[in-house]
CSV table of C-alpha atoms in Angstrom, one decimal:
chain,number,residue,atom,x,y,z
D,196,ARG,CA,6.1,-12.0,-4.0
D,197,ILE,CA,7.6,-11.1,-0.6
D,198,ALA,CA,11.1,-11.9,0.6
D,199,VAL,CA,12.9,-12.2,3.9
D,200,ILE,CA,16.5,-11.0,3.8
D,201,ASP,CA,18.8,-11.4,6.8
D,202,LEU,CA,20.6,-8.2,7.4
D,203,ARG,CA,23.5,-9.9,9.2
D,204,ASP,CA,24.6,-11.5,5.9
D,205,PHE,CA,22.3,-9.9,3.3
D,206,GLU,CA,21.2,-13.4,2.2
D,207,THR,CA,17.6,-14.1,1.0
D,208,LYS,CA,16.1,-16.6,3.5
D,209,GLN,CA,12.6,-16.9,2.2
D,210,ILE,CA,10.4,-15.9,-0.8
D,211,LEU,CA,6.7,-16.3,-0.8
D,212,LYS,CA,4.1,-15.7,-3.5
D,213,ASN,CA,0.7,-14.6,-2.3
D,214,PRO,CA,-1.7,-17.5,-3.2
D,215,ILE,CA,-4.9,-15.5,-3.5
D,216,THR,CA,-4.0,-12.3,-5.4
D,217,LEU,CA,-2.2,-11.2,-8.5
D,218,SER,CA,-1.5,-7.6,-7.7
D,219,ASP,CA,1.1,-6.6,-5.1
D,220,HIS,CA,1.7,-3.0,-4.6
D,221,GLY,CA,5.4,-3.6,-4.8
D,222,CYS,CA,6.6,-3.2,-1.2
D,223,GLY,CA,5.9,-4.6,2.2
D,224,PHE,CA,5.6,-2.7,5.5
D,225,VAL,CA,6.6,-4.1,8.9
D,226,THR,CA,4.6,-3.4,12.0
D,227,PRO,CA,6.5,-1.6,14.7
D,228,ASN,CA,6.9,-4.8,16.8
D,229,SER,CA,7.9,-6.9,13.7
D,230,GLU,CA,4.9,-9.2,14.3
D,231,TYR,CA,3.5,-8.8,10.8
D,232,ILE,CA,4.6,-7.8,7.3
D,233,ILE,CA,1.8,-6.0,5.5
D,234,GLU,CA,1.5,-6.6,1.8
D,235,GLY,CA,-1.1,-4.3,0.1
D,236,GLY,CA,-2.7,-5.0,-3.2
D,237,GLN,CA,-2.2,-2.5,-6.0
D,238,TYR,CA,-5.6,-2.9,-7.6
D,239,ALA,CA,-8.7,-5.0,-7.3
D,240,ALA,CA,-8.5,-8.4,-9.1
D,241,PRO,CA,-10.4,-11.8,-9.0
D,242,LEU,CA,-9.2,-13.9,-6.0
D,243,GLY,CA,-7.3,-17.1,-6.4
D,244,MET,CA,-5.4,-16.2,-9.6
D,245,GLY,CA,-8.7,-16.5,-11.6
D,246,HIS,CA,-10.1,-14.4,-14.4
D,247,ALA,CA,-13.4,-12.6,-14.6
D,248,PRO,CA,-14.8,-10.2,-17.3
D,249,ILE,CA,-14.8,-6.5,-16.4
D,250,GLU,CA,-18.6,-6.6,-16.6
D,251,LYS,CA,-18.5,-8.6,-13.3
D,252,TYR,CA,-16.2,-6.2,-11.5
D,253,ASN,CA,-18.6,-5.5,-8.6
D,254,GLU,CA,-19.1,-9.2,-8.0
D,255,GLU,CA,-15.7,-10.8,-8.7
D,256,TYR,CA,-13.0,-8.2,-8.1
D,257,ARG,CA,-11.5,-7.6,-4.6
D,258,GLY,CA,-8.8,-5.5,-3.1
D,259,ILE,CA,-6.6,-7.5,-0.7
D,260,CYS,CA,-4.3,-6.6,2.2
D,261,THR,CA,-2.3,-9.6,3.5
D,262,LEU,CA,-0.7,-9.6,7.0
D,263,TRP,CA,2.1,-12.2,6.9
D,264,LYS,CA,2.9,-13.4,10.4
D,265,PHE,CA,6.7,-13.1,11.1
D,266,ASP,CA,8.4,-15.5,13.5
D,267,ARG,CA,11.3,-13.6,14.9
D,268,GLU,CA,12.9,-16.7,16.5
D,269,LYS,CA,13.0,-18.6,13.2
D,270,GLY,CA,13.5,-15.5,11.0
D,271,ARG,CA,10.8,-16.6,8.7
D,272,ILE,CA,7.2,-15.8,7.7
D,273,ASP,CA,4.7,-18.3,8.9
D,274,PRO,CA,2.1,-18.7,6.1
D,275,GLU,CA,-0.2,-20.8,8.3
D,276,ALA,CA,-0.6,-18.0,10.9
D,277,SER,CA,-1.0,-15.3,8.2
D,278,PHE,CA,-4.3,-13.8,7.0
D,279,ALA,CA,-5.8,-11.4,4.4
D,280,LEU,CA,-8.4,-8.7,4.6
D,281,GLU,CA,-10.6,-7.9,1.6
């Protein structure tokens, strides 16, 4: 999951779970202009929360890097404008 915390009051404003992968690295990185929050996968896994046997690793397992679009005016992540790279 990734969270947005307002540093003016230290309140959590939003929490999102990545809908396509199980393995977050454990931290997010913000681009210098705060346009995106980058969430990297820790290890390859089947997409969409599925399961695949290890024998199908080359066909079914993917590493993911998600770029969450951050709307500075709203102070929230916009999931509809976000995307992932595999």
